[in-house]
PDB file of C-alpha atoms in Angstrom:
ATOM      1  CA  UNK C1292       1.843  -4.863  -1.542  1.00 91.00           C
ATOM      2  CA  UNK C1293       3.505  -6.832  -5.007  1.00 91.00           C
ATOM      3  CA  UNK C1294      -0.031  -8.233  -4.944  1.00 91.00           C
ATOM      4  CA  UNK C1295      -1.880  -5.238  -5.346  1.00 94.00           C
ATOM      5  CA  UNK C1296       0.623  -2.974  -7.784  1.00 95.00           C
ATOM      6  CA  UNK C1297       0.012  -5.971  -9.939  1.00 93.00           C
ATOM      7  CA  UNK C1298      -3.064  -5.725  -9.785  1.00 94.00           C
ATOM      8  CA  UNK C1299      -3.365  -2.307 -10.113  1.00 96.00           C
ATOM      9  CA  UNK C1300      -0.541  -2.064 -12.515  1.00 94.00           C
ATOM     10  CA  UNK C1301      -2.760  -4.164 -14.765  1.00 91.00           C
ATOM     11  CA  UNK C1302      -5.666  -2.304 -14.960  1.00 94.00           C
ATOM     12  CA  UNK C1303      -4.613   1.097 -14.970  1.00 96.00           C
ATOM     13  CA  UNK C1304      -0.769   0.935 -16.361  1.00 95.00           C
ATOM     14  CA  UNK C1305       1.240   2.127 -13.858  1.00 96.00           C
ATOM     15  CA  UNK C1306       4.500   1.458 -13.116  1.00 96.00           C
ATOM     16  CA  UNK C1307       5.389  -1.820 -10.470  1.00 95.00           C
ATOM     17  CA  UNK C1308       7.840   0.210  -7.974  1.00 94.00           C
ATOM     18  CA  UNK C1309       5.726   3.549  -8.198  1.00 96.00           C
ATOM     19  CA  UNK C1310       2.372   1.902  -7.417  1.00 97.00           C
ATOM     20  CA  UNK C1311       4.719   0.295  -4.412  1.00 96.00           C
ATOM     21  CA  UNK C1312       5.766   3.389  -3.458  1.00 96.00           C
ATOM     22  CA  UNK C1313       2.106   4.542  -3.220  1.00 97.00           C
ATOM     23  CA  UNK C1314       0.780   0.988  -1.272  1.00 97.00           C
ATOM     24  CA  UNK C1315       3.857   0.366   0.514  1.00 95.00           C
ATOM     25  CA  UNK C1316       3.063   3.076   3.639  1.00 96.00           C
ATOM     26  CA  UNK C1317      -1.202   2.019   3.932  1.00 94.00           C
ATOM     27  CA  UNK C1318      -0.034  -1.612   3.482  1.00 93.00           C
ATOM     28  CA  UNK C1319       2.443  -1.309   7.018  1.00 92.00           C
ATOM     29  CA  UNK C1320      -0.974   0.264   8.836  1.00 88.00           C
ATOM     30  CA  UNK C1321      -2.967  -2.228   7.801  1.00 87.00           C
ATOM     31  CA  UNK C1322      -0.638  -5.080   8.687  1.00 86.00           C
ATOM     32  CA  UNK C1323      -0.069  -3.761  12.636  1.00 76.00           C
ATOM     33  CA  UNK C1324      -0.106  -7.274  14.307  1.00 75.00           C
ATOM     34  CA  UNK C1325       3.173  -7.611  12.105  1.00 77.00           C
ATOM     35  CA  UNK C1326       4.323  -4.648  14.320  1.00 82.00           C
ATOM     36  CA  UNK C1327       6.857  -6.365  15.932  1.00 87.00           C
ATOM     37  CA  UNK C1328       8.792  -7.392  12.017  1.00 88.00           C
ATOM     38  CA  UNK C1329       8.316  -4.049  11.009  1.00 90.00           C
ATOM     39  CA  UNK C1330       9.836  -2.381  13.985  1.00 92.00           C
ATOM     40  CA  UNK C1331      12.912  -4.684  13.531  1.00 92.00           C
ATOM     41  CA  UNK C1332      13.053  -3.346   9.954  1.00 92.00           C
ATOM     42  CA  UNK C1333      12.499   0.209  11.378  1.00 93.00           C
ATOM     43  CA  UNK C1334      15.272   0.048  13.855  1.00 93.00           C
ATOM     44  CA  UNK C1335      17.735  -1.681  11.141  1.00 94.00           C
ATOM     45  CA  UNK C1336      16.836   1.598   8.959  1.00 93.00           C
ATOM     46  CA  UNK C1337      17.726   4.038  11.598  1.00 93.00           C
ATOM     47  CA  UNK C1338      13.882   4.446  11.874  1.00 91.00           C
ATOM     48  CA  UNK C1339      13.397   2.982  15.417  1.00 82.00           C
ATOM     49  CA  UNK C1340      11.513   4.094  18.288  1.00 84.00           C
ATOM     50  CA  UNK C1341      11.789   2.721  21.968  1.00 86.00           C
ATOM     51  CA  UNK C1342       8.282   1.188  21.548  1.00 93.00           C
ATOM     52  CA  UNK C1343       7.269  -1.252  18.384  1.00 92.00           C
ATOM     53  CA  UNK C1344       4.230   1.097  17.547  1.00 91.00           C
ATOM     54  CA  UNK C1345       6.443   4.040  17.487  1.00 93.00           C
ATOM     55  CA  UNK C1346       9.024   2.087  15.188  1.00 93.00           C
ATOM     56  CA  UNK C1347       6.168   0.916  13.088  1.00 93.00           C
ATOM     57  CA  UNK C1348       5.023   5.011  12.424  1.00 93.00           C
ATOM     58  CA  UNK C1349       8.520   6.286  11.907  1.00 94.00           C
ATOM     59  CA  UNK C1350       8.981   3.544   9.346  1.00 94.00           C
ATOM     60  CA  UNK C1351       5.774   4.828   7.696  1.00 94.00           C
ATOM     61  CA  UNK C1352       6.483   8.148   8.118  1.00 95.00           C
ATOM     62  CA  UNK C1353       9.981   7.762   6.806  1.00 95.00           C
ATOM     63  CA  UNK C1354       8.577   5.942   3.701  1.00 95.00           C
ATOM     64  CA  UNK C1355       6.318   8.858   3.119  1.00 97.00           C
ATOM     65  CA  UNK C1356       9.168  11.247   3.035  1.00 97.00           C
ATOM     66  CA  UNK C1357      11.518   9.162   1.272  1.00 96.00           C
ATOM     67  CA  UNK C1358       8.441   9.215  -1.561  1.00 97.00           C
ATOM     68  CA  UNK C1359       7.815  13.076  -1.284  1.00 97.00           C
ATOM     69  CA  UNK C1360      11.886  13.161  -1.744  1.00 97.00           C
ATOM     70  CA  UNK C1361      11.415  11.594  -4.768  1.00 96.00           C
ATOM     71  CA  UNK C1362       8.419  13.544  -6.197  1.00 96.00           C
ATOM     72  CA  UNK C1363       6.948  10.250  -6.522  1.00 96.00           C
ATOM     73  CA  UNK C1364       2.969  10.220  -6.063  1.00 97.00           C
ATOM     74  CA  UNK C1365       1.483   9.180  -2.828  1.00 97.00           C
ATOM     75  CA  UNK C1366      -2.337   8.351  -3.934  1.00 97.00           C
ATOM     76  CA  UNK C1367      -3.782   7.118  -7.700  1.00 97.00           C
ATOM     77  CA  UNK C1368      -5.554  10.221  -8.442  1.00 97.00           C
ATOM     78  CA  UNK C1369      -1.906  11.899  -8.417  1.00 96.00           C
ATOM     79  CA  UNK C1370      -1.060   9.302 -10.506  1.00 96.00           C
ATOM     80  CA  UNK C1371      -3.413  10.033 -13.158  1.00 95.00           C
ATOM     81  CA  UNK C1372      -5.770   7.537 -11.619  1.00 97.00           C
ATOM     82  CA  UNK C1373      -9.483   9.009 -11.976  1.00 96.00           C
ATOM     83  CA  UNK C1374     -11.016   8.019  -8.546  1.00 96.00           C
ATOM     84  CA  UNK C1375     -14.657   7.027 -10.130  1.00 96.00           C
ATOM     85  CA  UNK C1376     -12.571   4.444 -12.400  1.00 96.00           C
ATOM     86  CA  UNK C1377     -10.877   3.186  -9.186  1.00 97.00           C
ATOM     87  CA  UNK C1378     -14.413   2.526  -7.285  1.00 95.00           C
ATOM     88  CA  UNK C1379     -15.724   1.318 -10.652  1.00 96.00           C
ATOM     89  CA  UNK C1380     -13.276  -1.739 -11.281  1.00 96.00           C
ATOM     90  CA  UNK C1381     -12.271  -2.483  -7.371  1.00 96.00           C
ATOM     91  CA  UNK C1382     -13.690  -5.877  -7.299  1.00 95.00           C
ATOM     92  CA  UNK C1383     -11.895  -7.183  -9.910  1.00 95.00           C
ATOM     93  CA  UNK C1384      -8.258  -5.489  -8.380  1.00 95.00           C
ATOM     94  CA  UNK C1385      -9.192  -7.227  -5.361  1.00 94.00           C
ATOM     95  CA  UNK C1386     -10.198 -10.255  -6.500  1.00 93.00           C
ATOM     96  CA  UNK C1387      -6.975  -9.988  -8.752  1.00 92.00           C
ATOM     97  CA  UNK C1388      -4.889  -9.052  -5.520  1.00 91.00           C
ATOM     98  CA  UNK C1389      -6.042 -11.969  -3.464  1.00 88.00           C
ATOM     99  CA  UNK C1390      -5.268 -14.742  -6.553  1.00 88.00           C
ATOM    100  CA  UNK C1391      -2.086 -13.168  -6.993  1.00 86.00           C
ATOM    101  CA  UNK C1392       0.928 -15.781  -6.614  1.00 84.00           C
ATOM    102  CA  UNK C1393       2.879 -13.146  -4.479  1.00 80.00           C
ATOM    103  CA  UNK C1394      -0.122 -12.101  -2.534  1.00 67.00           C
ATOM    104  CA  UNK C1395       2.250 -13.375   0.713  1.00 74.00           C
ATOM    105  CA  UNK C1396       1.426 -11.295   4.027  1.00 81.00           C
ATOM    106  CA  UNK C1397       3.017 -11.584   7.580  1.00 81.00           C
ATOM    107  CA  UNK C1398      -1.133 -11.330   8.352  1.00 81.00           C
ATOM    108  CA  UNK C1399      -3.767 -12.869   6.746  1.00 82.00           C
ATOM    109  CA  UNK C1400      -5.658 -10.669   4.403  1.00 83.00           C
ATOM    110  CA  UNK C1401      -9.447 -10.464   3.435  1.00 86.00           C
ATOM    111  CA  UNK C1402     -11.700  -8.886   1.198  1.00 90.00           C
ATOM    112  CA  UNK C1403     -12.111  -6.035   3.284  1.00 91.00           C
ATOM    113  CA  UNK C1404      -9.028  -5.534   3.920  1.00 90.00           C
ATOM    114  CA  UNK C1405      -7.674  -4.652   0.454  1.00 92.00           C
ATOM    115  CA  UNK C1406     -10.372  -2.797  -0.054  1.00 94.00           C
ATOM    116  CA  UNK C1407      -9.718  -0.468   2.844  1.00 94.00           C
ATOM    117  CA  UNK C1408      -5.912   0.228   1.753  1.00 94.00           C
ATOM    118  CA  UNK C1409      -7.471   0.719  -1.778  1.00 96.00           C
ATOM    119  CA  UNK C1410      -9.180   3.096  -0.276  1.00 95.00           C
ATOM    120  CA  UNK C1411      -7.029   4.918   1.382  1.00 95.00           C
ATOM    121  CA  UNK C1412      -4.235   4.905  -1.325  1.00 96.00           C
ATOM    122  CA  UNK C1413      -7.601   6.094  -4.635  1.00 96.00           C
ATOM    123  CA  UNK C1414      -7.272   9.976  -3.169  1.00 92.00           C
ATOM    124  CA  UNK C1415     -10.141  12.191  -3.545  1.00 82.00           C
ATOM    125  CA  UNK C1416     -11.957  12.898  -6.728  1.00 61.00           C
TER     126      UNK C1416
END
């Protein structure tokens, strides 16, 4: 997640803990055979569900209201992010991700994989 907001922070200028905010939920999905940490987290939160996968959505879910709460943006297009720009420079933000000193992950992470959550988190345009 610190990985890719600096990595995105760089190129398009946005701040660190908002382009958290915006990765943090995606980044949990993506990371699901880390569901057993996350449901810990979950359950220390209030968040928890009898089941680890349930614990891991209600701490996602919980994160995306906590966001909306905050009228914080939840993709980069709502961020003033054009989309096109997004596509145009994603190798380079996940090349930049994956050199990143804090690019630490309770999973290992490819190519592909940033590339999905980037995805996921560019919104439509």
């Amino acid at each position: 997640c610190h990985a890719m907001s600096h990595s995105l922070g760089g190129q398009f200028h946005i701040p660190h803990g908002r382009l958290n905010a915006i990765l943090l939920p995606e980044i949990i999905g993506s990371n699901s055979a880390a569901a057993g940490k996350y449901a810990i987290l979950a359950r220390e939160a209030g968040l928890g569900g009898s089941a680890d996968a349930l614990a891991v959505r209600n701490l996602k879910n919980g994160l995306i209201r906590l966001r909306a709460q905050l009228q914080m943006p939840a993709t980069l297009a709502q961020a003033g992010v054009e989309p096109a720009k997004v596509r145009q420079v994603s190798a380079q933000i996940v090349e930049a991700a994956r050199k990143d000193p804090c690019s630490t992950n309770p999973v290992t992470v490819e190519d592909f994989t940033v590339r999905r959550v980037l995805e996921e988190v560019t919104g439509r345009g």
